[in-house]
Amino acid sequence: MKPLDHLKKGLAILYSQIQERKVKLTAKLKSGRSISEADEEWLDGKDNLVDEERVVRAFENVSDYEQYIKQLSTEDKVIVQRLQDLAQVCGSDVAQAVLVKTSIPFAQKLVKKPVKKENATLA
């Protein structure tokens, strides 16, 4: 698998991890109810995947991944490592189910398609 695919897979997992909580908190806010300061900080911080998305997009036009990683800031290197770590889990059935459920367009391309086994016959 290409390094970019690993990063996209990690980002898809991150999205799925935050989605349920984000939906609940957003629904509370839309209904006019208040949320805790900690929840507000979470929505502005961990829910905000702008930096992760930026890093993944930057890799889309890179031909030499290893060289590009060396040029990244410390913060971006941490993001890359975090996404790669999440992607390593993706070999499991659970991770594949997460990717199937996500609505992120690139995640659907990363889902392993089931291989249909057929018996070969000799003519």
Short mmCIF file of C-alpha atoms in Angstrom, two decimals:
data_model
loop_
_atom_site.label_atom_id
_atom_site.label_comp_id
_atom_site.label_asym_id
_atom_site.label_seq_id
_atom_site.Cartn_x
_atom_site.Cartn_y
_atom_site.Cartn_z
CA MET A 1 0.00 0.00 0.00
CA LYS A 2 1.27 3.48 -0.85
CA PRO A 3 2.20 5.87 1.98
CA LEU A 4 -0.58 8.24 0.90
CA ASP A 5 -3.13 5.44 1.20
CA HIS A 6 -1.95 4.78 4.77
CA LEU A 7 -2.43 8.44 5.63
CA LYS A 8 -5.90 8.53 4.08
CA LYS A 9 -6.88 5.37 5.91
CA GLY A 10 -5.69 6.84 9.21
CA LEU A 11 -7.65 10.02 8.54
CA ALA A 12 -10.79 8.01 7.76
CA ILE A 13 -10.47 6.20 11.08
CA LEU A 14 -9.99 9.50 12.90
CA TYR A 15 -13.16 10.85 11.30
CA SER A 16 -15.12 7.81 12.37
CA GLN A 17 -13.80 8.02 15.93
CA ILE A 18 -15.06 11.56 16.43
CA GLN A 19 -18.27 11.37 14.40
CA GLU A 20 -20.65 10.01 17.06
CA ARG A 21 -19.67 12.51 19.74
CA LYS A 22 -19.67 15.36 17.24
CA VAL A 23 -23.21 14.52 16.09
CA LYS A 24 -24.49 14.46 19.68
CA LEU A 25 -22.88 17.75 20.62
CA THR A 26 -23.97 19.48 17.42
CA ALA A 27 -27.55 18.31 17.97
CA LYS A 28 -27.47 19.76 21.49
CA LEU A 29 -26.26 23.10 20.19
CA LYS A 30 -28.84 23.18 17.39
CA SER A 31 -31.62 22.52 19.85
CA GLY A 32 -30.51 25.52 21.92
CA ARG A 33 -29.09 23.52 24.82
CA SER A 34 -25.70 24.41 26.21
CA ILE A 35 -22.71 22.12 26.29
CA SER A 36 -19.84 22.04 28.77
CA GLU A 37 -16.69 24.06 28.31
CA ALA A 38 -14.77 20.81 27.87
CA ASP A 39 -17.12 19.78 25.05
CA GLU A 40 -16.69 23.19 23.41
CA GLU A 41 -12.93 22.80 23.58
CA TRP A 42 -13.21 19.31 22.13
CA LEU A 43 -15.27 20.59 19.20
CA ASP A 44 -12.67 23.27 18.55
CA GLY A 45 -9.69 20.98 19.11
CA LYS A 46 -9.89 17.24 18.63
CA ASP A 47 -12.95 17.49 16.40
CA ASN A 48 -11.10 19.92 14.19
CA LEU A 49 -9.11 17.79 11.73
CA VAL A 50 -8.04 20.69 9.52
CA ASP A 51 -4.34 20.06 10.16
CA GLU A 52 -4.67 16.36 9.43
CA GLU A 53 -6.56 17.07 6.20
CA ARG A 54 -3.93 19.64 5.17
CA VAL A 55 -1.10 17.16 5.71
CA VAL A 56 -2.85 14.43 3.71
CA ARG A 57 -3.63 16.83 0.85
CA ALA A 58 -0.01 17.97 0.76
CA PHE A 59 1.12 14.37 0.24
CA GLU A 60 -1.14 13.95 -2.79
CA ASN A 61 1.34 15.79 -5.03
CA VAL A 62 4.57 14.43 -3.58
CA SER A 63 6.74 12.02 -5.54
CA ASP A 64 9.41 11.36 -2.88
CA TYR A 65 7.60 10.68 0.41
CA GLU A 66 10.71 10.05 2.50
CA GLN A 67 12.33 13.32 1.43
CA TYR A 68 9.10 15.26 1.98
CA ILE A 69 8.68 13.88 5.50
CA LYS A 70 12.14 15.18 6.40
CA GLN A 71 11.03 18.69 5.44
CA LEU A 72 7.87 18.66 7.58
CA SER A 73 7.52 20.60 10.81
CA THR A 74 7.60 18.68 14.08
CA GLU A 75 3.82 19.07 14.43
CA ASP A 76 3.20 17.70 10.93
CA LYS A 77 5.54 14.77 11.57
CA VAL A 78 3.49 13.94 14.66
CA ILE A 79 0.31 14.04 12.54
CA VAL A 80 1.87 11.74 9.93
CA GLN A 81 2.95 9.28 12.62
CA ARG A 82 -0.49 9.33 14.24
CA LEU A 83 -2.24 8.66 10.92
CA GLN A 84 0.22 5.88 10.03
CA ASP A 85 -0.31 4.26 13.43
CA LEU A 86 -4.07 4.33 12.95
CA ALA A 87 -3.71 2.88 9.45
CA GLN A 88 -1.73 -0.11 10.72
CA VAL A 89 -4.83 -1.24 12.55
CA CYS A 90 -6.73 -1.22 9.27
CA GLY A 91 -5.91 -4.79 8.38
CA SER A 92 -8.52 -5.92 10.88
CA ASP A 93 -12.16 -6.59 10.06
CA VAL A 94 -13.20 -3.91 12.55
CA ALA A 95 -11.16 -1.26 10.77
CA GLN A 96 -12.60 -2.34 7.42
CA ALA A 97 -16.11 -1.98 8.84
CA VAL A 98 -15.24 1.55 9.98
CA LEU A 99 -14.09 2.44 6.48
CA VAL A 100 -17.26 1.02 4.93
CA LYS A 101 -19.46 3.13 7.24
CA THR A 102 -17.61 6.41 6.74
CA SER A 103 -18.87 8.94 4.25
CA ILE A 104 -15.41 10.24 3.36
CA PRO A 105 -15.04 9.80 -0.42
CA PHE A 106 -11.44 8.57 -0.41
CA ALA A 107 -12.14 6.05 2.33
CA GLN A 108 -14.41 4.07 0.05
CA LYS A 109 -11.47 3.53 -2.32
CA LEU A 110 -9.45 2.00 0.51
CA VAL A 111 -11.98 -0.65 1.48
CA LYS A 112 -10.77 -4.11 0.60
CA LYS A 113 -13.13 -5.66 -1.87
CA PRO A 114 -14.04 -9.28 -1.12
CA VAL A 115 -12.36 -11.66 -3.49
CA LYS A 116 -14.73 -14.02 -5.19
CA LYS A 117 -13.15 -17.43 -5.50
CA GLU A 118 -14.14 -19.49 -8.47
CA ASN A 119 -13.24 -22.99 -9.43
CA ALA A 120 -11.23 -23.25 -12.59
CA THR A 121 -12.16 -25.91 -15.09
CA LEU A 122 -9.99 -27.39 -17.77
CA ALA A 123 -11.38 -27.54 -21.25
#
